[in-house]
PDB file of C-alpha atoms in Angstrom:
ATOM      1  CA  MET E   1     122.039  28.441 107.279  1.00 51.00           C
ATOM      2  CA  LYS E   2     122.000  30.877 104.361  1.00 52.00           C
ATOM      3  CA  ASN E   3     118.226  30.533 104.099  1.00 51.00           C
ATOM      4  CA  ILE E   4     117.752  31.529 107.746  1.00 55.00           C
ATOM      5  CA  PHE E   5     119.981  34.581 107.219  1.00 48.00           C
ATOM      6  CA  TYR E   6     118.019  35.713 104.128  1.00 47.00           C
ATOM      7  CA  LEU E   7     114.742  35.079 105.914  1.00 45.00           C
ATOM      8  CA  GLY E   8     115.907  37.250 108.835  1.00 46.00           C
ATOM      9  CA  VAL E   9     116.943  40.066 106.496  1.00 45.00           C
ATOM     10  CA  LEU E  10     113.545  39.845 104.791  1.00 43.00           C
ATOM     11  CA  PHE E  11     111.658  40.183 108.109  1.00 46.00           C
ATOM     12  CA  VAL E  12     113.826  43.104 109.238  1.00 45.00           C
ATOM     13  CA  GLY E  13     113.199  44.866 105.911  1.00 48.00           C
ATOM     14  CA  ILE E  14     109.441  44.348 106.231  1.00 48.00           C
ATOM     15  CA  GLY E  15     109.567  45.670 109.803  1.00 46.00           C
ATOM     16  CA  PHE E  16     111.375  48.846 108.737  1.00 43.00           C
ATOM     17  CA  GLN E  17     108.960  49.367 105.848  1.00 50.00           C
ATOM     18  CA  SER E  18     105.934  49.082 108.139  1.00 45.00           C
ATOM     19  CA  CYS E  19     107.454  51.623 110.555  1.00 47.00           C
ATOM     20  CA  GLN E  20     107.959  54.085 107.704  1.00 48.00           C
ATOM     21  CA  ASN E  21     104.337  53.705 106.590  1.00 45.00           C
ATOM     22  CA  THR E  22     103.073  54.434 110.096  1.00 44.00           C
ATOM     23  CA  THR E  23     105.270  57.527 110.336  1.00 47.00           C
ATOM     24  CA  SER E  24     104.092  58.889 106.975  1.00 47.00           C
ATOM     25  CA  GLU E  25     100.460  58.220 107.960  1.00 46.00           C
ATOM     26  CA  LYS E  26     100.973  60.191 111.180  1.00 44.00           C
ATOM     27  CA  ARG E  27     102.506  63.079 109.218  1.00 50.00           C
ATOM     28  CA  SER E  28      99.572  63.256 106.801  1.00 45.00           C
ATOM     29  CA  ILE E  29      97.111  63.203 109.717  1.00 42.00           C
ATOM     30  CA  GLN E  30      99.041  66.048 111.393  1.00 45.00           C
ATOM     31  CA  LYS E  31      99.038  68.087 108.163  1.00 48.00           C
ATOM     32  CA  ALA E  32      95.304  67.614 107.769  1.00 44.00           C
ATOM     33  CA  SER E  33      94.642  68.748 111.332  1.00 46.00           C
ATOM     34  CA  ASN E  34      96.910  71.796 110.892  1.00 56.00           C
ATOM     35  CA  GLN E  35      94.815  72.885 107.899  1.00 69.00           C
ATOM     36  CA  GLU E  36      91.610  73.445 109.856  1.00 81.00           C
ATOM     37  CA  LYS E  37      89.163  76.107 108.737  1.00 89.00           C
ATOM     38  CA  PRO E  38      89.395  79.478 110.517  1.00 89.00           C
ATOM     39  CA  LEU E  39      86.506  80.671 112.671  1.00 89.00           C
ATOM     40  CA  SER E  40      86.771  84.097 111.110  1.00 91.00           C
ATOM     41  CA  VAL E  41      88.695  85.962 108.429  1.00 94.00           C
ATOM     42  CA  ALA E  42      89.112  89.724 108.795  1.00 94.00           C
ATOM     43  CA  CYS E  43      90.868  92.240 106.568  1.00 96.00           C
ATOM     44  CA  TYR E  44      92.298  95.596 107.599  1.00 96.00           C
ATOM     45  CA  VAL E  45      93.977  98.572 105.938  1.00 97.00           C
ATOM     46  CA  SER E  46      95.994 101.404 107.433  1.00 96.00           C
ATOM     47  CA  VAL E  47      97.312 104.489 105.642  1.00 96.00           C
ATOM     48  CA  TYR E  48      99.734 106.996 107.154  1.00 95.00           C
ATOM     49  CA  GLU E  49     100.921 109.799 104.850  1.00 94.00           C
ATOM     50  CA  LYS E  50     102.479 107.935 101.850  1.00 94.00           C
ATOM     51  CA  ASP E  51     102.720 104.583 103.639  1.00 95.00           C
ATOM     52  CA  SER E  52     100.154 101.794 103.775  1.00 96.00           C
ATOM     53  CA  ILE E  53      99.704  98.346 105.299  1.00 97.00           C
ATOM     54  CA  GLN E  54      97.227  95.662 104.235  1.00 97.00           C
ATOM     55  CA  LEU E  55      96.445  92.871 106.660  1.00 96.00           C
ATOM     56  CA  GLU E  56      94.388  89.671 106.481  1.00 96.00           C
ATOM     57  CA  LEU E  57      93.875  87.703 109.705  1.00 95.00           C
ATOM     58  CA  ASN E  58      92.540  84.162 110.145  1.00 95.00           C
ATOM     59  CA  THR E  59      91.362  83.377 113.685  1.00 93.00           C
ATOM     60  CA  PHE E  60      91.078  79.753 114.825  1.00 92.00           C
ATOM     61  CA  LYS E  61      89.099  78.139 117.635  1.00 87.00           C
ATOM     62  CA  ASP E  62      92.201  77.596 119.793  1.00 84.00           C
ATOM     63  CA  GLY E  63      92.844  81.381 119.818  1.00 84.00           C
ATOM     64  CA  LYS E  64      95.713  81.225 117.372  1.00 93.00           C
ATOM     65  CA  VAL E  65      95.904  83.669 114.495  1.00 95.00           C
ATOM     66  CA  ASN E  66      97.729  83.620 111.177  1.00 96.00           C
ATOM     67  CA  GLY E  67      97.532  85.672 108.032  1.00 96.00           C
ATOM     68  CA  ASP E  68      99.217  87.797 105.401  1.00 97.00           C
ATOM     69  CA  MET E  69     100.550  91.337 105.542  1.00 96.00           C
ATOM     70  CA  VAL E  70     101.869  93.698 102.860  1.00 96.00           C
ATOM     71  CA  MET E  71     103.718  96.865 103.897  1.00 96.00           C
ATOM     72  CA  LYS E  72     104.229  99.600 101.304  1.00 96.00           C
ATOM     73  CA  PHE E  73     106.435 102.427 102.545  1.00 95.00           C
ATOM     74  CA  TYR E  74     107.375 105.414 100.414  1.00 94.00           C
ATOM     75  CA  ASN E  75     110.769 105.016  98.654  1.00 92.00           C
ATOM     76  CA  THR E  76     111.405 101.508 100.045  1.00 93.00           C
ATOM     77  CA  ALA E  77     110.887  97.968  98.794  1.00 93.00           C
ATOM     78  CA  VAL E  78     107.504  96.363  99.472  1.00 95.00           C
ATOM     79  CA  LYS E  79     107.513  93.948 102.418  1.00 95.00           C
ATOM     80  CA  LYS E  80     105.318  90.852 101.989  1.00 96.00           C
ATOM     81  CA  GLY E  81     104.970  88.133 104.540  1.00 96.00           C
ATOM     82  CA  LYS E  82     103.085  85.908 106.935  1.00 97.00           C
ATOM     83  CA  LEU E  83     101.887  86.538 110.473  1.00 95.00           C
ATOM     84  CA  SER E  84     101.385  83.951 113.187  1.00 96.00           C
ATOM     85  CA  GLY E  85     100.513  84.536 116.807  1.00 96.00           C
ATOM     86  CA  VAL E  86      97.874  84.524 119.481  1.00 94.00           C
ATOM     87  CA  PHE E  87      95.482  86.898 121.210  1.00 91.00           C
ATOM     88  CA  SER E  88      96.187  87.672 124.844  1.00 88.00           C
ATOM     89  CA  GLY E  89      93.044  89.472 125.950  1.00 89.00           C
ATOM     90  CA  ASP E  90      92.570  92.294 123.443  1.00 92.00           C
ATOM     91  CA  THR E  91      96.256  92.307 122.411  1.00 92.00           C
ATOM     92  CA  LEU E  92      97.423  90.323 119.407  1.00 93.00           C
ATOM     93  CA  LEU E  93     101.085  89.306 119.627  1.00 94.00           C
ATOM     94  CA  VAL E  94     102.497  87.995 116.357  1.00 95.00           C
ATOM     95  CA  SER E  95     105.681  87.102 114.592  1.00 95.00           C
ATOM     96  CA  TYR E  96     105.956  88.642 111.113  1.00 95.00           C
ATOM     97  CA  THR E  97     108.134  86.699 108.655  1.00 95.00           C
ATOM     98  CA  PHE E  98     108.656  88.608 105.416  1.00 95.00           C
ATOM     99  CA  ILE E  99     110.745  89.337 102.351  1.00 94.00           C
ATOM    100  CA  GLU E 100     111.671  92.734 100.940  1.00 93.00           C
ATOM    101  CA  GLY E 101     110.976  93.383  97.284  1.00 91.00           C
ATOM    102  CA  THR E 102     111.670  90.442  95.004  1.00 89.00           C
ATOM    103  CA  ASN E 103     114.590  88.989  96.980  1.00 88.00           C
ATOM    104  CA  GLU E 104     113.127  85.692  98.196  1.00 88.00           C
ATOM    105  CA  LYS E 105     116.493  84.357  99.377  1.00 91.00           C
ATOM    106  CA  ILE E 106     116.617  86.543 102.499  1.00 92.00           C
ATOM    107  CA  THR E 107     113.758  86.466 104.994  1.00 93.00           C
ATOM    108  CA  PHE E 108     113.308  88.688 108.018  1.00 91.00           C
ATOM    109  CA  LYS E 109     111.359  88.045 111.198  1.00 93.00           C
ATOM    110  CA  ASN E 110     110.041  90.678 113.616  1.00 92.00           C
ATOM    111  CA  PRO E 111     107.621  90.658 116.530  1.00 94.00           C
ATOM    112  CA  MET E 112     104.557  92.904 116.307  1.00 95.00           C
ATOM    113  CA  ALA E 113     101.732  93.817 118.673  1.00 95.00           C
ATOM    114  CA  PHE E 114      98.228  94.952 117.747  1.00 96.00           C
ATOM    115  CA  LEU E 115      95.513  96.215 120.085  1.00 95.00           C
ATOM    116  CA  LYS E 116      91.958  95.332 119.084  1.00 93.00           C
ATOM    117  CA  ARG E 117      89.493  98.163 119.615  1.00 89.00           C
ATOM    118  CA  ASN E 118      85.966  97.285 118.415  1.00 88.00           C
ATOM    119  CA  ASP E 119      86.372  96.564 114.671  1.00 88.00           C
ATOM    120  CA  SER E 120      89.782  98.198 114.352  1.00 93.00           C
ATOM    121  CA  LEU E 121      93.406  97.384 115.207  1.00 95.00           C
ATOM    122  CA  VAL E 122      96.236  99.629 116.398  1.00 96.00           C
ATOM    123  CA  LEU E 123      99.876  98.716 115.682  1.00 95.00           C
ATOM    124  CA  GLY E 124     101.873  99.268 118.855  1.00 95.00           C
ATOM    125  CA  ASN E 125     105.388 100.563 119.398  1.00 93.00           C
ATOM    126  CA  GLY E 126     107.622  98.846 121.913  1.00 92.00           C
ATOM    127  CA  LYS E 127     111.221  98.623 122.955  1.00 93.00           C
ATOM    128  CA  MET E 128     112.978  95.763 121.154  1.00 92.00           C
ATOM    129  CA  GLN E 129     116.088  93.742 121.806  1.00 91.00           C
ATOM    130  CA  THR E 130     117.969  91.265 119.648  1.00 90.00           C
ATOM    131  CA  THR E 131     119.459  88.158 121.216  1.00 89.00           C
ATOM    132  CA  MET E 132     121.384  85.627 119.124  1.00 87.00           C
ATOM    133  CA  GLY E 133     119.869  87.008 115.924  1.00 83.00           C
ATOM    134  CA  ALA E 134     116.241  86.947 117.125  1.00 84.00           C
ATOM    135  CA  THR E 135     114.325  90.138 117.912  1.00 88.00           C
ATOM    136  CA  TYR E 136     111.897  90.333 120.844  1.00 86.00           C
ATOM    137  CA  PHE E 137     109.918  92.920 122.780  1.00 90.00           C
ATOM    138  CA  VAL E 138     111.782  93.791 125.980  1.00 91.00           C
ATOM    139  CA  LYS E 139     110.063  92.076 128.905  1.00 90.00           C
ATOM    140  CA  GLY E 140     108.653  94.466 131.458  1.00 90.00           C
ATOM    141  CA  GLU E 141     108.616  97.410 129.032  1.00 92.00           C
ATOM    142  CA  PRO E 142     105.125  98.600 128.013  1.00 92.00           C
ATOM    143  CA  ILE E 143     103.961  98.655 124.413  1.00 93.00           C
ATOM    144  CA  ASP E 144     102.576 102.063 123.420  1.00 93.00           C
ATOM    145  CA  PHE E 145      99.257 101.980 121.560  1.00 93.00           C
ATOM    146  CA  ASP E 146      98.480 105.715 121.865  1.00 92.00           C
ATOM    147  CA  ARG E 147     101.271 107.563 120.018  1.00 91.00           C
ATOM    148  CA  VAL E 148     101.216 105.441 116.868  1.00 92.00           C
ATOM    149  CA  LYS E 149     101.206 105.916 113.107  1.00 93.00           C
ATOM    150  CA  PHE E 150      99.173 102.941 111.981  1.00 95.00           C
ATOM    151  CA  LYS E 151      95.527 102.559 112.975  1.00 95.00           C
ATOM    152  CA  PHE E 152      93.765  99.877 110.954  1.00 96.00           C
ATOM    153  CA  THR E 153      90.173 100.003 109.784  1.00 95.00           C
ATOM    154  CA  SER E 154      88.194  96.921 108.900  1.00 94.00           C
ATOM    155  CA  VAL E 155      87.544  96.393 105.173  1.00 95.00           C
ATOM    156  CA  ASP E 156      85.919  93.687 103.054  1.00 93.00           C
ATOM    157  CA  CYS E 157      88.313  90.917 102.108  1.00 90.00           C
ATOM    158  CA  GLU E 158      88.987  90.490  98.401  1.00 81.00           C
TER     159      GLU E 158
END
């Protein structure tokens, strides 16, 4: 009777181990597919008075975009972070996750909108609201791309 019990425990253990292997294989396949090569990489710079923003965008075949952005504003800590979003027509809507200065313990997340005009981008201004700690553009309110500070020009990527 003891032998049957131990044999059952052995088979259950093997079954659990095989399930874990399948799950880890699926995860590594998903990671590999998420690391696809971008269709294009574009870099932009915008300068307004003593402030500047550097932007690198990776565009993928499914229309999604990600990249890096560094914001240097006069007399404030540098903001470094990642963008992720999608084009909707000629408007790029992204979420910008960043840190300020060297404090890596606190991250911030803000929505941003860019309008693509030929080889340049314009950072839009829109009315924002915060709900349960998350900030969003107010639905139904237009985003202004005319009275703006930051107009980006295309530059060679480093």
